[in-house]
Coordinates of C-alpha atoms and ligand atoms in Angstrom, one line a residue:
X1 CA -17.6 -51.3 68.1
X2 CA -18.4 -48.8 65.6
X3 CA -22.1 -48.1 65.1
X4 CA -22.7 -45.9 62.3
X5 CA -26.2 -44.7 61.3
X6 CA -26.6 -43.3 57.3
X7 CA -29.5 -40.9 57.4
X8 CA -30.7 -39.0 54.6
X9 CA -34.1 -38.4 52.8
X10 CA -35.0 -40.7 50.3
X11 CA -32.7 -41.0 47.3
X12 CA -29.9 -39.6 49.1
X13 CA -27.1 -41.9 48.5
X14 CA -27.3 -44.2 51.9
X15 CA -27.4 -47.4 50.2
X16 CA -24.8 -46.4 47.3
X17 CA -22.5 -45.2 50.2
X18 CA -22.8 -47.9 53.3
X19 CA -22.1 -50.2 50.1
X20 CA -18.7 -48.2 49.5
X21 CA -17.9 -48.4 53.1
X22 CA -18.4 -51.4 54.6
X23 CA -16.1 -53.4 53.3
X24 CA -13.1 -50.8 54.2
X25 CA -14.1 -51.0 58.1
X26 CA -15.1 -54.6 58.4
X27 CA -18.6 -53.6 59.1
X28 CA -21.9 -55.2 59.1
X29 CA -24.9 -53.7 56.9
X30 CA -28.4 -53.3 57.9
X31 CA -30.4 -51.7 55.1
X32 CA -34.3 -52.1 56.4
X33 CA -35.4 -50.8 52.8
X34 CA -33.7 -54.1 51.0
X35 CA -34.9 -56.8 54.0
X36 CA -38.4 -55.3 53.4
X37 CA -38.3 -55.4 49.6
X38 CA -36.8 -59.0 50.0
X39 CA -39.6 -59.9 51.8
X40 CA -42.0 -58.4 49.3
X41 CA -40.4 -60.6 46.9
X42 CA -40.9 -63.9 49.2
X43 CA -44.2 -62.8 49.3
X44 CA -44.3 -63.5 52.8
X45 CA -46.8 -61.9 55.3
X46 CA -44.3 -59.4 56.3
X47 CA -44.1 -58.6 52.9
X48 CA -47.5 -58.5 52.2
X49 CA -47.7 -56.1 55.1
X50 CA -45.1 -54.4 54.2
X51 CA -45.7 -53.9 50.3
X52 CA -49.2 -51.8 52.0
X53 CA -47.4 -48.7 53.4
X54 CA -44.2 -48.8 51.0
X55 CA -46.6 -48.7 47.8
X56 CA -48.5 -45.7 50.0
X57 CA -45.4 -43.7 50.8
X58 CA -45.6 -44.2 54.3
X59 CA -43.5 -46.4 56.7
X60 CA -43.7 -49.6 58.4
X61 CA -45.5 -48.9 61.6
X62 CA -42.2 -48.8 64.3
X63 CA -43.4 -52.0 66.6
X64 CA -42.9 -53.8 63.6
X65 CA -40.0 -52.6 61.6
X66 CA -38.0 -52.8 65.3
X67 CA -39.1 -55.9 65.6
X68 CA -37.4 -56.9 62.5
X69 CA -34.4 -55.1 63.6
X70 CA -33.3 -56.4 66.5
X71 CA -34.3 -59.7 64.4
X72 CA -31.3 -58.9 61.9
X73 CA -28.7 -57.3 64.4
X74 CA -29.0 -60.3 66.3
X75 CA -28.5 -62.7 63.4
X76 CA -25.1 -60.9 62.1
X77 CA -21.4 -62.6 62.9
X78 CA -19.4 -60.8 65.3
X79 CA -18.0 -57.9 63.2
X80 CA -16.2 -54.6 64.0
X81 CA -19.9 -52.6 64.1
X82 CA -22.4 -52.4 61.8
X83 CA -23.9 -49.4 59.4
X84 CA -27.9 -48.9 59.6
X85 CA -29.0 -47.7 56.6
X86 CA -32.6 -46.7 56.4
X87 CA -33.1 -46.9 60.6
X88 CA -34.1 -44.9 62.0
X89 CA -36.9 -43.0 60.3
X90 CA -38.7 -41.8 63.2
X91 CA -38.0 -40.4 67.0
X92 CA -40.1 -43.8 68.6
X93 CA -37.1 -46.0 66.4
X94 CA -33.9 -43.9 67.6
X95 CA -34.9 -44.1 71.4
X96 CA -35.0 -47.7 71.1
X97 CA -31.6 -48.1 69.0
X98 CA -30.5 -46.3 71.8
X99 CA -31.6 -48.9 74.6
X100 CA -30.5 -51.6 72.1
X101 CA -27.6 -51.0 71.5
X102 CA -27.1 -49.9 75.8
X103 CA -28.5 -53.5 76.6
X104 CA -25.2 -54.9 74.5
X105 CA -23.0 -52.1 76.3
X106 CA -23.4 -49.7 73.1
X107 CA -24.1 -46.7 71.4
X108 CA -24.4 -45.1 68.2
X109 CA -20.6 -43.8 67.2
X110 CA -22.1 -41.5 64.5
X111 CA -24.9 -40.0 62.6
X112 CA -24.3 -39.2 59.1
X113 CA -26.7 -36.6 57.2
X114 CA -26.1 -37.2 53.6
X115 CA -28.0 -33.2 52.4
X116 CA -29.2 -33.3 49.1
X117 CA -31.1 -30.2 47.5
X118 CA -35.1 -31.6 47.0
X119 CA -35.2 -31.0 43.6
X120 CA -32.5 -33.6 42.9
X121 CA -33.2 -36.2 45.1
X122 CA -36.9 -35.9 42.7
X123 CA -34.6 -36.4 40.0
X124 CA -32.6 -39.1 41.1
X125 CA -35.8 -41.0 42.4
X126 CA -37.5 -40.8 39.2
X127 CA -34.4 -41.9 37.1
X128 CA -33.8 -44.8 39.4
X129 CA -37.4 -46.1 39.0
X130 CA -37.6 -46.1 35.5
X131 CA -34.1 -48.2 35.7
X132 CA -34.9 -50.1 39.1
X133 CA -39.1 -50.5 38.2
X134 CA -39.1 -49.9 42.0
X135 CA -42.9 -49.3 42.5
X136 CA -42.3 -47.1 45.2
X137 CA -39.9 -44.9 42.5
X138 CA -43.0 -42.9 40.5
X139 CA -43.5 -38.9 41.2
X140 CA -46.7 -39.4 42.9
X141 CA -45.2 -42.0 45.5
X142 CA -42.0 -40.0 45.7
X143 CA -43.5 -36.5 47.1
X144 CA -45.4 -38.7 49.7
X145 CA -41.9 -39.8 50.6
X146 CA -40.6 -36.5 50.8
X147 CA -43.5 -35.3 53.0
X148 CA -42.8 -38.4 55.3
X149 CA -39.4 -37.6 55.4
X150 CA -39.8 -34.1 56.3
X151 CA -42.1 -34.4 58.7
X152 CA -41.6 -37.8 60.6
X153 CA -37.7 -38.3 59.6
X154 CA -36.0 -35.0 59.4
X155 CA -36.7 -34.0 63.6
X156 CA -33.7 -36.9 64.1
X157 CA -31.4 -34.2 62.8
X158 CA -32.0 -32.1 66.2
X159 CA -32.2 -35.6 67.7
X160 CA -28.8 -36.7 67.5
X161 CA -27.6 -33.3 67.4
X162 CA -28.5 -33.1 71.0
X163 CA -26.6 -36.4 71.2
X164 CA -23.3 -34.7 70.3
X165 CA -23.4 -37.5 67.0
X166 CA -24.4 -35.2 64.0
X167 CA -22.2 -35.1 61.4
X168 CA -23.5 -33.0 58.0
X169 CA -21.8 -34.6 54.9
X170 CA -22.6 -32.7 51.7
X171 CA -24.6 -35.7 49.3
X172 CA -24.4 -33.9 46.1
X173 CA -21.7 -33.8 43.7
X174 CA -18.5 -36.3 43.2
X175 CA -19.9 -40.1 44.6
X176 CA -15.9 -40.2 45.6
X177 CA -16.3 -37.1 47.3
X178 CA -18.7 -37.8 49.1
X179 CA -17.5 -40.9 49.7
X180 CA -14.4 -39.5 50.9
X181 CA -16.1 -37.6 53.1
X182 CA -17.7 -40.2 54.7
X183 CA -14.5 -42.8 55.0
X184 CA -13.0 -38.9 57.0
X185 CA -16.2 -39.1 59.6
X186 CA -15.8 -42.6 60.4
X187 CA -12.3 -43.0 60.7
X188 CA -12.6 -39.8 63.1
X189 CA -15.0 -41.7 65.2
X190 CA -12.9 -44.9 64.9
X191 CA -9.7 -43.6 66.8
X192 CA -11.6 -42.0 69.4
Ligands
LIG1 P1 -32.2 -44.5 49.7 O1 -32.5 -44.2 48.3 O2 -31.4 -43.3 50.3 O3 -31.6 -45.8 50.0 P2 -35.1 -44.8 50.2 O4 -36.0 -44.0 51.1 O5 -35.4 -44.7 48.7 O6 -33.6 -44.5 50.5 P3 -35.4 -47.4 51.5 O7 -34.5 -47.0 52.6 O8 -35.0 -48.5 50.7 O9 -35.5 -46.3 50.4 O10 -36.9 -47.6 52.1 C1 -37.9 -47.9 51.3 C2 -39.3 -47.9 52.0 O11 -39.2 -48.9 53.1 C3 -39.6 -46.6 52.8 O12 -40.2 -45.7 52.0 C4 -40.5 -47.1 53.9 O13 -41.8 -47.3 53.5 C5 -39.9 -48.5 54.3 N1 -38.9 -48.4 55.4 C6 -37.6 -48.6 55.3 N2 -37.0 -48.3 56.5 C7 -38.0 -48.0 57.3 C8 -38.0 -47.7 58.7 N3 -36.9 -47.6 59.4 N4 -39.2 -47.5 59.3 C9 -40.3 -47.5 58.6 N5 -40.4 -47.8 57.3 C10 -39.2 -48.1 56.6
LIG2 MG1 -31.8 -47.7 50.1

């Protein structure tokens, strides 16, 4: 079983990418940004919740967003692994992946740091919201983001570097380079 988590800071590529990938290796996809934003759109309580911190900048508090993990991993078809996209975000939400995935006899195959420069994931962001009208997408909202991201997210680079599952993959440039890239990392992983 392959278990691959896409990492990055906001605007990096993770969702453009697991979308290029999981189809080549069979896998399933877990992207916690587009189950909450569904949510949002239901206008369920979860949403409602939800639609609080992501309009803030913040993040789901962890109880709940692992909650809604282990929710969705245990609702996918038996597949060759899955790619989590967007999870974790924090140290609480990696050391329970971890005893998830050991309680199914598991473990994360790979991490995959897509490193963009700040300046253009800004860029990106604010290009995509005026395309998307993602409410989260506007300048203000976006630093928050950042700031989140540096200081909550970007520790689980050390994190699974001390895991022996860090692998850098440069996420600016050629999307098919990066791609390629990340197709190398997992198919590395894969014939372990
Ligand atoms: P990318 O552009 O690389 O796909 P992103 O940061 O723009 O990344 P999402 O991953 O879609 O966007 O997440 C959107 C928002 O959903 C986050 O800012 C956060 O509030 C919330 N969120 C998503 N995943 C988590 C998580 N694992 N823990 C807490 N909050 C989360
Ligand atoms: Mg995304």
């Amino acid at each position: 079983m392959l278990n691959i988590v896409i990492f990055g800071a906001p605007g990096s590529g993770k969702g453009t990418q697991s979308e290029r990938v999981v189809e080549k290796f069979g896998l399933n996809h877990i992207s916690t940004g587009d189950v909450l934003r569904a949510e949002m759109k239901k206008d369920t309580g979860l949403g409602q919740t939800a639609k609080k911190y992501i309009d803030q900048g913040q993040l789901i508090p962890d109880e709940l967003m692992i909650d809604i993990l282990a929710g969705v991993l245990d609702s996918f078809e038996a597949s060759k692994g899955v790619i989590f996209d967007g999870f974790p975000r924090t140290v609480a939400q990696a050391d329970e992946l971890k005893k998830m995935l050991a309680a199914r006899g598991q473990e994360v195959s790979v991490m995959l740091d897509l490193d963009v420069p700040e300046e253009e994931l800004i860029e990106r962001l604010i290009k995509r919201g005026q395309i998307s009208g993602r409410a989260d997408d506007n300048e203000e909202t976006i630093k928050k983001r950042l700031l989140v991201y540096n200081t909550q997210t970007s520790p689980l680079i050390q994190w699974y570097k001390n895991e022996g599952k860090y692998v850098h993959i440069k996420g600016c440039g050629e999307l098919e380079e990066i791609t390629e890239q990340i197709v190398n990392a997992i198919t590395a992983v894969k014939n372990n």
